[in-house]
């Protein structure tokens, strides 16, 4: 097999999980602009996700968010997904939208609120059992807005206790994925603000606890690919939440703000042996003003392009230049791959998979957008408040 | 008059405008936690504002936000305010919550949307005529989320045109206050992102156009007091929106995140001759998790404390040390004022004004909070979505 | 002429000015790592610059830095440059390395120091007269390290006075280019910290005063292309200092840290009519650890590649998508150009100019590096301290 | 003992280590402004440090930096310190100023350079044996400037190997203190960029490896007191390097840029049981433009004032408000302590220790500054290049 064939073979295996909530409405604190044709229930979200997979061939699983995707029969939902050619993926918990969570969830000063939050997390594992999902993703909005508001350290103790209780409930092949975030919605302290905190907790929990890197959750200037390389080296990288940002957690399309950064991240993934099914590559985005399904297709394609470039890096040449301490040559090897236009290569990969080489055009021509706008009338559109 | 008497006299004249919307519910994109007793209409907001003024003696005016404070008869509202011992202050426009504004308002690519936005701004001036408000504050949420989405420069042309139309409608003693903001809700480009842009537009508009400094609207590391000093020197500082932040536009209580910064800002105000009624000192905050009225009282007090310290700076000693190039001495003069505990001084000022020396305690003891919780039952609470 | 021909024609006119000091040693406050073969005087710097121009065809001018490039006979230096196929470009002043400037130069509290700084600036105009340089670039390191250290506003008055004196000395076709920088070497306030301040001063000075955008001199998150578009609209953009950064003023090779940003900047230049000889496109970089001449060649190439992509943007298609409010299509038009591999196009351009299509390889094969290492032995290498 | 007596007793035990290099010249990459009277050798540095301790009573130890403080006989130096009323403290290694370290030290791609760096680190432990120092502080300037320049992950492997070799050489009561830093002098990747990386390495090394928090080494917006609380909870906080910053690693006087932050840090220290001799409280600052000895005295005083305020927090009241979820009350308890003017209290503490209540004035009146200016003439002043 030639090297290019190996790259193409790798690209054919790539899978990007799409989040059910990205198909629904989202916005900023100032306004949620509703879009026509937005799904009104989990099945309609899956129908949209099936289109993304149909045209990219690279989005076979869908992440759920509880309670936004609450249904009576999760096994039935999983079966429905299967009929659409999809699988249900990560289960995302929500401990930030109930009125009780104003001051936190598992870190709340009141034991009753902590119990309520824990019950929700345990319920999520029940749902995983029903859907066959392997991963529980915890993003905790816990934190404080004012110095002194609560005891930073005591909150860590409560956090550790809550995480341990959830961890103990996991099945043998289930994982707890812990996500960190610098700030928002908390504006002074956040209880899991950085990879170090997530790592320290996961380390104590055990092998089934892994860290999630959301590419929009860091302080300005943070070298994210360094964190990726480090977590892979520590065997503690569990998943990605891809999106992009210029300022804070902007949740723009992956690869839209800094495509070179996405490439560098994917290079560290490839180099560190992370391009495997053990790492969950998810999107976590908000399409506030752009059409949602095409935005998700574009995002999947952006991840594919960054991955293709990362796979094309001439690692032998790179290793030689690095060993020789030749700064410019080593940089040039990396840039050669980045500067390559990989769109023709990916078009070939798609054709070899029996797909249209142009997913955006294929979706546009499919009539799906017109269909959902015409038929999804009435009811309540899905959104974060749902 | 001794120097301390002069400081006290100055403090007695201080007025901080409170925003009607801070009395209502607010939150993040993740959740708005409603609070009991929140006003349901502009009159109830004024009632709360009257309490803030009653206990601080320093909050005589209230800023309106249109359409959140829309009423049939603005003159009647102004009269009602007067009966409560208040005046209606700045009118704040809103060109970001109508569905039409998804891609902008006065900068929108579609002339019809620009016209709609302009009509709203002109309506705000009509309201000013009715309420006797002197200032129209424009914060434009206009911007783009993705590179290429719109033409950055054409948007400036549209902006200039829209501003000119509003400016032309102002009465002789009315002003247009233009607010800048780095980002949010737009995540790639913002059409008035920094003081330079606001300044350039105001310069062309004329003397009645002035810049608003919102203390939460800058990039990390920005020296805000430098901007204040510069705008005062250019005679283009029109108003402040006080609040505080650790990360982005957190909208925490003024002085809560970096009290030393607030002091430095107030020092430049005092030094630059800005401690006059020509500059509007407003709060613009979100009390997402803390009790709203007490939070506003506390914020007014924080501004007062920063001002007191600024007034206490020994400017002769400072000038001598600065002229001598004595870095440590000059810094020490400033720090001496900052390190002074001015709470006793402000307690005296309040007593001399016939107020309780402890506004927070006085409010708590007043029973107002219990009263509004008990009586404001039913109806729709005020909030950003209203 | 086809569109591609027009792009190629434009690229053939592109000129990037290289800075004399980038050929000498540089480093951080922690260490300057000297490199072999580094020039020891301005003529050797010009010899290296001539090689950059020889292999890129796009670096015909060299910026001087006084006193680092002080010589007895500037006319002779200009003539020497001409013999090497170069011209002398911008004259850069230095008011930060004399012991007198510890607390500033034209903003210093002591009038004697201000006079000394002004004399230096006027001397720089004398040098421009001798070299035929048209542009005087002022980067002022002035600022303060501690709150209170000096009077922020008085420093602006002194600054305005100093700039006016320099401006008055300019010849009819000479310009004053004012550069801004967020911080460093001053760590609390900087006297020209942002484009707004530079713009306000240039506006008062007159038409011959223009703003310099150094791509490494902004706060985190600043949208630099917005500033470029705005300054072009205001006819106040005079020059660029290209370099790249991940954190602060890192002075890495242009295009190395965020090639997408450089493309967006060049797109606004092209769109705003700034791709003309009226705008000086300079590099201002420090090659602390990499070989200097190849690093400068690579930087010129990176600017060329970003420019080529900017020129390739389908502006009609972009305008249509923007007018239609189609966020994804508009973004896609821009990204299509960015994702294009323009290296073959630039190789063609070079061949049509009679150059080697591969400047890096050509330089390597030329033997120049070995030559300078072998012959530049003894003496004192050029550097910032020189 | 009353509570105030307990606070005073605690303050009397406080010890802040001063760094030998802060007494010498320092600057930015643009200029080092030499000062008169600066020490020319380690003994003169100790003489200055003795003055800081004489007037503050709180600076009994001095950190050394090798090779800047290289002497033939370290035991003699330790004895000399003792005669001055001082002890030698932490030994700081330097693996960034030798020409060999251009691409790193213990992370360098070349094994010979790594060996050289390791030898230096082991030599530092030898020096500790001679001086009786207990702590070896490693700040590694290792990193890369360009993507691809070296293999991020391989550098971690080399780092782990180097640290293990040093750790193995430590005596029973010696510690390895590992310092992290976001960036500078490396501008793309840094090999120990954050607390998480330092923590992960220290965890594997063992109990004698601890993390150093330098207050100037974080990304914008980082909540440093959270890191302090977390490291104390993990029993991995070994030391502080105090200084302050507005932008990057500005190395200004501790408490000068954000005194509220320093207070919050000291509060977490006190609350987390970190106010013990097990944690080394050091300064690490650069007095580029201000008089050095007074700047160090001021810095020690600033740390004392922040500590006094932290000790004054009414922790019972705080705990009650926190448990009740009363955001404003809890914040108010903290702010009450912060807003207290603790200078009179510290003056009392000094008088009870037999010191002048005004260390700055006492130093000025002592004539030491005039003495060193007059007598330290000739020779080579100490500085980073020495």
XYZ file of N, CA, C and O in Angstrom, chain A residues 3-80:
312
model
N 1.849 5.240 0.496
C 1.537 6.126 1.617
C 0.218 6.838 1.411
O -0.564 7.021 2.336
N -0.021 7.269 0.186
C -1.273 7.970 -0.080
C -2.457 7.039 0.137
O -3.500 7.455 0.658
N -2.295 5.785 -0.246
C -3.372 4.830 -0.001
C -3.619 4.667 1.491
O -4.760 4.539 1.946
N -2.541 4.677 2.251
C -2.696 4.546 3.708
C -3.447 5.755 4.261
O -4.311 5.626 5.140
N -3.130 6.925 3.743
C -3.836 8.133 4.185
C -5.324 8.018 3.842
O -6.196 8.286 4.678
N -5.596 7.583 2.636
C -6.994 7.453 2.221
C -7.719 6.387 3.058
O -8.874 6.584 3.458
N -7.031 5.303 3.320
C -7.644 4.250 4.138
C -7.979 4.799 5.530
O -9.059 4.535 6.084
N -7.061 5.563 6.071
C -7.308 6.141 7.398
C -8.501 7.089 7.345
O -9.387 7.072 8.219
N -8.537 7.915 6.315
C -9.626 8.890 6.221
C -10.989 8.204 6.082
O -12.002 8.712 6.555
N -10.970 7.050 5.454
C -12.241 6.340 5.288
C -12.792 5.821 6.612
O -13.988 5.537 6.727
N -11.928 5.667 7.584
C -12.386 5.169 8.893
C -12.823 6.291 9.820
O -13.363 6.033 10.892
N -12.556 7.540 9.417
C -12.801 8.647 10.357
C -14.283 8.816 10.671
O -15.145 8.781 9.780
N -14.557 9.001 11.947
C -15.935 9.207 12.395
C -15.991 10.413 13.311
O -15.209 10.519 14.259
N -16.902 11.324 13.015
C -17.107 12.516 13.841
C -18.523 12.459 14.396
O -19.483 12.354 13.633
N -18.628 12.510 15.702
C -19.955 12.455 16.317
C -20.601 13.838 16.286
O -19.961 14.833 16.592
N -21.858 13.883 15.890
C -22.535 15.189 15.888
C -23.485 15.265 17.076
O -24.023 14.254 17.526
N -23.667 16.459 17.618
C -24.479 16.624 18.827
C -25.934 16.900 18.468
O -26.211 17.768 17.629
N -26.824 16.220 19.102
C -28.257 16.398 18.792
C -28.669 17.860 18.918
O -29.491 18.349 18.157
N -28.078 18.567 19.877
C -28.522 19.938 20.156
C -28.100 20.935 19.078
O -28.688 22.007 18.972
N -27.100 20.573 18.279
C -26.686 21.498 17.219
C -27.737 21.578 16.111
O -27.731 22.518 15.325
N -28.636 20.623 16.069
C -29.705 20.660 15.064
C -30.855 21.563 15.504
O -31.711 21.918 14.700
N -30.882 21.868 16.803
C -31.941 22.720 17.334
C -31.495 24.171 17.406
O -30.374 24.520 17.028
N -32.377 25.018 17.889
C -32.061 26.438 17.994
C -31.074 26.719 19.114
O -31.066 26.036 20.143
N -30.260 27.720 18.909
C -29.324 28.160 19.937
C -29.071 29.639 19.718
O -29.445 30.197 18.704
N -28.428 30.260 20.662
C -28.167 31.683 20.511
C -27.276 32.190 21.619
O -26.579 31.419 22.281
N -27.298 33.489 21.793
C -26.537 34.110 22.869
C -27.523 34.547 23.947
O -28.734 34.400 23.789
N -27.003 35.126 25.026
C -27.910 35.620 26.059
C -28.773 36.762 25.530
O -29.777 37.115 26.140
N -28.382 37.341 24.384
C -29.132 38.478 23.869
C -30.337 38.062 23.013
O -31.337 38.754 22.964
N -30.207 36.902 22.368
C -31.278 36.518 21.434
C -31.025 35.129 20.873
O -29.889 34.800 20.520
N -32.082 34.342 20.798
C -32.047 33.100 20.029
C -32.853 33.342 18.754
O -34.047 33.626 18.826
N -32.184 33.294 17.621
C -32.885 33.461 16.354
C -33.366 32.084 15.886
O -32.552 31.220 15.522
N -34.653 31.883 15.930
C -35.213 30.596 15.512
C -35.042 30.427 14.005
O -35.043 31.397 13.241
N -34.854 29.189 13.562
C -34.743 28.918 12.126
C -35.896 28.019 11.697
O -36.364 27.176 12.466
N -36.294 28.176 10.483
C -37.356 27.326 9.958
C -36.862 25.897 9.773
O -35.716 25.668 9.397
N -37.738 24.947 10.024
C -37.419 23.550 9.762
C -36.646 22.857 10.866
O -36.258 21.700 10.729
N -36.457 23.568 11.961
C -35.692 22.987 13.071
C -36.482 21.839 13.705
O -37.707 21.911 13.819
N -35.798 20.781 14.116
C -36.475 19.617 14.702
C -37.265 19.980 15.956
O -36.912 20.917 16.674
N -38.294 19.194 16.201
C -39.118 19.428 17.378
C -38.980 18.317 18.408
O -39.525 18.411 19.493
N -38.283 17.261 18.047
C -38.091 16.155 18.990
C -36.845 15.369 18.593
O -36.265 15.589 17.521
N -36.414 14.454 19.437
C -35.182 13.704 19.169
C -35.207 12.940 17.841
O -34.170 12.820 17.186
N -36.364 12.446 17.465
C -36.400 11.683 16.205
C -36.127 12.591 15.004
O -35.465 12.185 14.051
N -36.639 13.797 15.060
C -36.368 14.723 13.962
C -34.892 15.146 13.961
O -34.288 15.365 12.906
N -34.319 15.247 15.145
C -32.875 15.529 15.191
C -32.088 14.403 14.531
O -31.140 14.636 13.773
N -32.492 13.186 14.848
C -31.802 12.036 14.245
C -31.971 12.039 12.724
O -31.045 11.690 11.984
N -33.140 12.444 12.276
C -33.366 12.488 10.817
C -32.382 13.455 10.162
O -31.823 13.167 9.090
N -32.153 14.589 10.819
C -31.188 15.549 10.271
C -29.765 14.988 10.328
O -28.980 15.129 9.393
N -29.460 14.366 11.444
C -28.124 13.784 11.595
C -27.879 12.708 10.539
O -26.753 12.551 10.041
N -28.926 11.992 10.208
C -28.792 10.948 9.180
C -28.400 11.569 7.843
O -27.639 10.976 7.054
N -28.909 12.763 7.593
C -28.539 13.461 6.345
C -27.058 13.839 6.371
O -26.358 13.732 5.362
N -26.596 14.316 7.506
C -25.176 14.665 7.612
C -24.315 13.437 7.331
O -23.315 13.507 6.601
N -24.730 12.321 7.886
C -23.969 11.092 7.654
C -24.112 10.618 6.206
O -23.138 10.157 5.600
N -25.297 10.771 5.665
C -25.529 10.331 4.283
C -24.579 11.047 3.316
O -24.050 10.430 2.386
N -24.363 12.329 3.571
C -23.568 13.089 2.595
C -22.076 13.179 2.934
O -21.270 13.514 2.083
N -21.724 12.894 4.165
C -20.294 12.913 4.520
C -19.726 11.512 4.690
O -18.520 11.309 4.533
N -20.557 10.570 5.055
C -20.060 9.219 5.338
C -19.182 9.179 6.570
O -18.497 8.193 6.832
N -19.207 10.232 7.348
C -18.249 10.333 8.454
C -18.889 10.768 9.754
O -18.199 11.198 10.663
N -20.207 10.652 9.842
C -20.877 11.109 11.063
C -21.891 10.072 11.529
O -23.087 10.327 11.625
N -21.393 8.878 11.862
C -22.301 7.749 12.106
C -22.982 7.759 13.468
O -23.910 6.986 13.676
N -22.528 8.606 14.381
C -23.122 8.581 15.724
C -23.613 9.967 16.122
O -23.139 10.978 15.617
N -24.573 9.962 17.039
C -25.170 11.213 17.502
C -25.133 11.245 19.024
O -25.546 10.289 19.686
N -24.648 12.350 19.554
C -24.605 12.519 21.004
C -25.953 13.014 21.500
O -26.576 13.868 20.867
N -26.394 12.475 22.616
C -27.652 12.910 23.229
C -27.381 13.873 24.383
O -26.297 13.872 24.972
N -28.370 14.665 24.682
C -28.276 15.579 25.815
C -29.540 15.401 26.637
O -30.647 15.583 26.138
N -29.352 15.029 27.892
C -30.496 14.784 28.777
C -30.630 15.968 29.721
O -29.634 16.328 30.355
N -31.771 16.634 29.812
C -33.098 16.186 29.390
C -33.561 16.669 28.021
O -34.707 16.368 27.664
N -32.731 17.370 27.266
C -33.235 17.890 25.994
C -33.715 16.761 25.067
O -34.570 16.996 24.218
N -33.112 15.580 25.220
C -33.491 14.456 24.362
C -34.243 13.375 25.129
O -34.164 12.186 24.797
N -34.916 13.794 26.166
C -35.632 12.839 26.986
C -36.751 12.177 26.180
O -37.523 12.851 25.498
N -36.807 10.868 26.245
C -37.921 10.116 25.630
C -38.365 9.033 26.603
O -37.671 8.752 27.590
N -39.489 8.441 26.329
C -39.987 7.399 27.219
C -39.212 6.098 27.033
O -38.945 5.376 27.986
N -38.842 5.842 25.790
C -38.246 4.541 25.502
C -36.928 4.733 24.746
O -36.911 4.935 23.531
N -35.829 4.665 25.499
C -34.524 4.929 24.877
C -34.092 3.791 23.947
O -33.398 4.012 22.962
N -34.496 2.591 24.288
C -34.150 1.466 23.419
C -34.809 1.641 22.059
O -34.202 1.394 21.007
N -36.021 2.140 22.094
C -36.722 2.399 20.829
C -36.023 3.505 20.043
O -35.919 3.448 18.813
N -35.548 4.498 20.768
C -34.836 5.583 20.096
C -33.556 5.047 19.443
O -33.208 5.412 18.309
N -32.876 4.170 20.154
C -31.650 3.572 19.611
C -31.969 2.756 18.367
O -31.218 2.771 17.380
N -33.073 2.045 18.421
C -33.466 1.233 17.271
C -33.811 2.128 16.085
O -33.438 1.854 14.944
N -34.486 3.223 16.399
C -34.833 4.171 15.344
C -33.565 4.735 14.691
O -33.475 4.859 13.463
